[in-house]
Coordinates of C-alpha atoms in Angstrom, one line a residue:
X1 CA 225.7 -46.1 -88.1
X2 CA 227.1 -42.5 -87.8
X3 CA 224.6 -39.7 -88.3
X4 CA 225.8 -36.5 -90.0
X5 CA 227.2 -33.8 -87.7
X6 CA 224.9 -30.8 -87.2
X7 CA 226.6 -27.8 -88.6
X8 CA 224.9 -24.6 -89.9
X9 CA 225.6 -23.8 -93.5
X10 CA 223.2 -20.9 -94.1
X11 CA 219.7 -19.6 -93.6
X12 CA 217.3 -18.3 -96.3
X13 CA 215.0 -15.3 -96.3
X14 CA 212.3 -15.7 -99.0
X15 CA 211.7 -12.5 -101.0
X16 CA 209.1 -14.3 -103.3
X17 CA 209.4 -12.2 -106.5
X18 CA 210.6 -8.9 -105.1
X19 CA 214.3 -9.2 -104.8
X20 CA 214.9 -5.5 -105.3
X21 CA 212.9 -4.6 -102.2
X22 CA 214.6 -7.4 -100.1
X23 CA 218.1 -6.4 -101.1
X24 CA 217.4 -2.7 -100.3
X25 CA 216.0 -3.7 -96.8
X26 CA 218.9 -5.9 -95.9
X27 CA 221.5 -3.4 -97.1
X28 CA 219.9 -0.8 -94.9
X29 CA 220.0 -3.3 -92.0
X30 CA 223.8 -3.1 -92.4
X31 CA 224.6 -6.2 -94.4
X32 CA 227.1 -6.3 -97.3
X33 CA 225.5 -8.3 -100.1
X34 CA 227.1 -10.1 -102.9
X35 CA 226.2 -9.3 -106.5
X36 CA 222.9 -10.8 -107.6
X37 CA 223.3 -14.4 -108.5
X38 CA 221.3 -16.6 -110.9
X39 CA 220.9 -20.3 -110.1
X40 CA 220.6 -22.9 -112.9
X41 CA 217.4 -23.9 -111.1
X42 CA 215.8 -20.6 -112.0
X43 CA 216.0 -18.6 -108.7
X44 CA 218.0 -15.4 -107.9
X45 CA 219.9 -14.6 -104.8
X46 CA 222.1 -12.3 -102.8
X47 CA 224.3 -13.5 -99.9
X48 CA 225.6 -11.9 -96.7
X49 CA 228.7 -13.9 -95.8
X50 CA 229.9 -14.4 -92.3
X51 CA 232.7 -16.5 -90.8
X52 CA 231.5 -20.0 -91.5
X53 CA 227.9 -19.5 -92.4
X54 CA 225.8 -17.0 -94.3
X55 CA 222.4 -15.4 -94.9
X56 CA 220.8 -15.9 -98.3
X57 CA 218.0 -13.8 -99.9
X58 CA 216.2 -15.8 -102.5
X59 CA 213.5 -15.0 -105.0
X60 CA 212.1 -15.8 -108.5
X61 CA 212.3 -13.1 -111.2
X62 CA 209.1 -11.1 -111.6
X63 CA 206.9 -12.6 -114.2
X64 CA 208.7 -16.0 -114.2
X65 CA 206.6 -18.9 -115.6
X66 CA 209.1 -21.6 -114.8
X67 CA 211.9 -22.4 -112.4
X68 CA 211.6 -22.0 -108.6
X69 CA 208.0 -21.0 -108.6
X70 CA 207.6 -23.0 -105.3
X71 CA 209.0 -20.0 -103.5
X72 CA 205.8 -18.2 -104.3
X73 CA 203.9 -20.7 -102.1
X74 CA 205.7 -19.5 -99.0
X75 CA 205.2 -16.2 -97.1
X76 CA 207.9 -13.5 -97.0
X77 CA 210.5 -14.1 -94.4
X78 CA 212.7 -16.8 -93.0
X79 CA 211.8 -20.1 -94.7
X80 CA 215.1 -22.0 -95.1
X81 CA 217.4 -23.6 -92.6
X82 CA 220.4 -25.3 -94.2
X83 CA 222.9 -27.7 -92.7
X84 CA 226.4 -28.3 -94.0
X85 CA 227.5 -31.5 -95.8
X86 CA 231.0 -32.5 -96.8
X87 CA 229.7 -35.3 -99.0
X88 CA 226.1 -35.2 -100.0
X89 CA 226.1 -38.9 -101.2
X90 CA 227.2 -40.1 -97.7
X91 CA 224.8 -37.7 -96.0
X92 CA 221.9 -39.0 -98.1
X93 CA 222.8 -42.6 -97.5
X94 CA 223.1 -42.2 -93.7
X95 CA 219.9 -40.2 -93.4
X96 CA 217.9 -42.7 -95.6
X97 CA 219.3 -45.6 -93.5
X98 CA 218.2 -43.8 -90.3
X99 CA 214.6 -43.4 -91.7
X100 CA 214.8 -39.7 -92.2
X101 CA 212.5 -38.8 -95.2
X102 CA 215.0 -37.2 -97.6
X103 CA 215.1 -36.8 -101.4
X104 CA 218.1 -37.9 -103.4
X105 CA 220.8 -35.2 -104.0
X106 CA 220.2 -32.5 -106.6
X107 CA 223.1 -30.6 -108.2
X108 CA 223.0 -27.0 -109.5
X109 CA 225.3 -24.1 -110.3
X110 CA 225.5 -20.3 -110.0
X111 CA 227.9 -18.1 -112.0
X112 CA 230.1 -15.9 -109.7
X113 CA 232.4 -13.0 -110.7
X114 CA 235.7 -13.3 -109.0
X115 CA 238.7 -11.2 -109.9
X116 CA 237.0 -10.0 -113.0
X117 CA 236.3 -13.5 -114.4
X118 CA 233.1 -15.5 -114.3
X119 CA 233.2 -19.0 -112.7
X120 CA 230.6 -21.5 -111.7
X121 CA 229.9 -22.1 -108.0
X122 CA 228.6 -25.7 -107.8
X123 CA 226.4 -27.2 -105.1
X124 CA 224.5 -30.4 -104.3
X125 CA 221.5 -30.4 -101.9
X126 CA 219.7 -33.1 -99.9
X127 CA 216.2 -32.0 -99.1
X128 CA 213.4 -33.3 -96.9
X129 CA 210.5 -34.9 -98.8
X130 CA 207.5 -32.6 -99.4
X131 CA 205.2 -32.2 -96.4
X132 CA 207.8 -33.3 -93.8
X133 CA 208.5 -29.8 -92.5
X134 CA 205.4 -27.7 -91.9
X135 CA 207.1 -24.4 -91.4
X136 CA 209.5 -24.1 -94.4
X137 CA 212.4 -25.8 -96.0
X138 CA 215.1 -27.8 -94.2
X139 CA 218.0 -29.3 -96.1
X140 CA 221.7 -29.9 -96.5
X141 CA 224.1 -28.2 -98.8
X142 CA 227.3 -29.6 -100.2
X143 CA 229.7 -27.0 -101.6
X144 CA 232.1 -28.1 -104.3
X145 CA 233.6 -24.6 -104.7
X146 CA 233.8 -23.1 -101.3
X147 CA 236.5 -20.6 -102.5
X148 CA 233.8 -18.9 -104.7
X149 CA 231.4 -18.5 -101.8
X150 CA 233.4 -17.7 -98.6
X151 CA 235.5 -14.8 -99.7
X152 CA 236.9 -12.3 -97.2
X153 CA 235.8 -9.2 -99.1
X154 CA 232.2 -10.2 -98.6
X155 CA 232.5 -10.9 -94.8
X156 CA 232.7 -7.3 -93.6
X157 CA 229.4 -5.7 -92.6
X158 CA 228.4 -2.3 -91.3
X159 CA 226.4 -3.9 -88.5
X160 CA 229.4 -6.0 -87.4
X161 CA 227.8 -9.4 -87.9
X162 CA 230.2 -12.3 -87.8
X163 CA 227.8 -15.3 -87.3
X164 CA 224.3 -16.6 -87.0
X165 CA 223.8 -17.5 -83.4
X166 CA 220.1 -18.7 -83.4
X167 CA 217.1 -19.4 -85.6
X168 CA 213.6 -19.3 -84.2
X169 CA 210.9 -21.7 -85.2
X170 CA 207.2 -21.6 -84.0
X171 CA 205.5 -25.0 -83.4
X172 CA 202.4 -25.7 -81.4
X173 CA 204.1 -28.9 -80.1
X174 CA 207.8 -28.2 -79.9
X175 CA 208.7 -31.7 -78.8
X176 CA 207.1 -33.1 -81.9
X177 CA 208.9 -30.5 -84.0
X178 CA 212.2 -31.5 -82.4
X179 CA 211.9 -35.2 -83.3
X180 CA 213.0 -34.6 -86.9
X181 CA 216.3 -33.2 -85.7
X182 CA 216.7 -35.9 -83.1
X183 CA 216.3 -38.4 -85.9
X184 CA 218.8 -36.5 -88.0
X185 CA 221.5 -35.9 -85.5
X186 CA 220.8 -38.0 -82.4
X187 CA 218.5 -37.4 -79.4
X188 CA 221.3 -35.7 -77.3
X189 CA 221.2 -32.7 -79.8
X190 CA 217.6 -31.7 -78.7
X191 CA 217.3 -30.2 -75.3
X192 CA 214.5 -28.6 -73.2
X193 CA 214.2 -24.9 -72.9
X194 CA 211.5 -22.6 -71.5
X195 CA 208.5 -22.9 -73.8
X196 CA 210.0 -25.4 -76.1
X197 CA 213.1 -27.2 -77.3
X198 CA 216.5 -26.2 -78.7
X199 CA 218.6 -28.1 -81.2
X200 CA 222.4 -27.7 -81.0
X201 CA 223.7 -26.8 -84.4
X202 CA 227.5 -26.4 -84.2
X203 CA 228.1 -23.0 -82.7
X204 CA 224.5 -22.0 -83.4
X205 CA 221.1 -23.4 -82.3
X206 CA 217.5 -23.7 -83.5
X207 CA 214.9 -22.8 -80.8
X208 CA 211.5 -24.5 -81.4
X209 CA 209.0 -22.7 -79.3
X210 CA 205.3 -22.0 -79.0
X211 CA 203.9 -18.8 -80.4
X212 CA 203.1 -17.5 -76.9
X213 CA 206.8 -18.1 -75.9
X214 CA 208.0 -16.2 -79.0
X215 CA 205.7 -13.2 -78.1
X216 CA 206.8 -13.3 -74.5
X217 CA 210.4 -12.8 -75.7
X218 CA 209.8 -10.4 -78.6
X219 CA 206.4 -8.8 -78.0
X220 CA 205.1 -6.8 -81.0
X221 CA 208.3 -7.4 -83.0
X222 CA 207.2 -10.9 -84.0
X223 CA 206.3 -11.6 -87.7
X224 CA 202.9 -12.0 -89.1
X225 CA 201.9 -15.6 -89.0
X226 CA 199.5 -15.3 -92.0
X227 CA 197.3 -17.9 -90.4
X228 CA 200.2 -20.5 -90.2
X229 CA 200.3 -22.8 -87.2
X230 CA 204.0 -23.4 -87.7
X231 CA 206.5 -21.0 -89.2
X232 CA 210.1 -19.8 -89.1
X233 CA 210.1 -16.6 -87.1
X234 CA 213.5 -15.0 -87.0
X235 CA 217.3 -14.9 -86.4
X236 CA 219.8 -13.9 -83.8
X237 CA 223.1 -12.5 -85.2
X238 CA 226.4 -12.3 -83.3
X239 CA 228.0 -8.9 -83.9
X240 CA 231.4 -7.5 -82.9
X241 CA 229.6 -4.6 -81.3
X242 CA 226.0 -3.9 -80.5
X243 CA 226.8 -0.2 -80.6
X244 CA 228.1 -0.6 -84.2
X245 CA 225.0 -2.5 -85.1
X246 CA 222.8 0.2 -83.6
X247 CA 224.6 2.9 -85.7
X248 CA 224.2 0.9 -88.9
X249 CA 220.5 0.5 -88.2
X250 CA 220.1 4.2 -87.5
X251 CA 222.0 5.1 -90.7
X252 CA 219.7 2.7 -92.6
X253 CA 216.6 4.4 -91.2
X254 CA 215.3 1.2 -89.7
X255 CA 212.4 2.0 -87.4
X256 CA 211.1 0.4 -84.2
X257 CA 214.5 -0.9 -83.1
X258 CA 214.6 -1.6 -79.3
X259 CA 217.7 -2.2 -77.1
X260 CA 217.5 -4.1 -73.9
X261 CA 220.1 -5.9 -71.8
X262 CA 222.8 -5.6 -74.4
X263 CA 220.7 -6.8 -77.3
X264 CA 219.1 -5.1 -80.3
X265 CA 215.8 -6.2 -81.7
X266 CA 214.5 -5.3 -85.2
X267 CA 210.8 -5.8 -85.6
X268 CA 209.8 -8.3 -88.3
X269 CA 207.9 -5.6 -90.3
X270 CA 211.2 -3.8 -90.8
X271 CA 213.1 -7.0 -92.0
X272 CA 210.8 -8.7 -94.6
X273 CA 208.7 -10.5 -91.9
X274 CA 211.5 -12.0 -89.8
X275 CA 212.3 -10.6 -86.4
X276 CA 216.1 -10.0 -86.1
X277 CA 218.2 -9.8 -83.0
X278 CA 221.8 -8.6 -82.6
X279 CA 224.0 -9.7 -79.6
X280 CA 227.7 -9.6 -78.8

């Protein structure tokens, strides 16, 4: 049996029901955002597109009484890590056969304005069953209309970001947390690092570490845990220029930014409860 390849599709920042605030913050962080999108499932989003992956801001409309109300159950900040799938039916079948607890594929759409005309971007996702992931949402996304999502005019950012290099996850027992990914992709994809485990995800990686290890690396810049024992903590972005990123953050009036050893760190309180790092 061949397990799906581990490739990063996108990461998700949860804005709960305050998309206006989230969009303003991430624009001031130097990201170019797509126009606001409206999913057929009831959520809204903005995207920051990179070379082969992207950042998604997601929320439910204020006052909504139906749709993606589950987003209100999560804290602000990073709460979605999404793998790519070329065929969601095959992905689902392989994972189910391997004993990975996944739900059957779900299809949905989002209107996109391209060259003055409205078209439907179409997706199908394969999600983990409820309760499997204690720190957020982990799933696969199959794009049927990639040409409506990865468009060059959306890939240029004032902060120079070209890719997501790392996602940070806090788990009291990183080895136990890494087991899911070993089951999904094979044991060789999870490796030991200081204070935890890392999962190789194409050109990116997911670091699963203890809270003490996170604080040792990022100090006071770490997000509020809100009493959670496990949570998604932040992201590392690859930029064409740390100097360019620093200039964008300064122009956006982002406070508390630190620079050390060629990397920039934005404290979580300045980025909707997700610590952000920029490296070359």
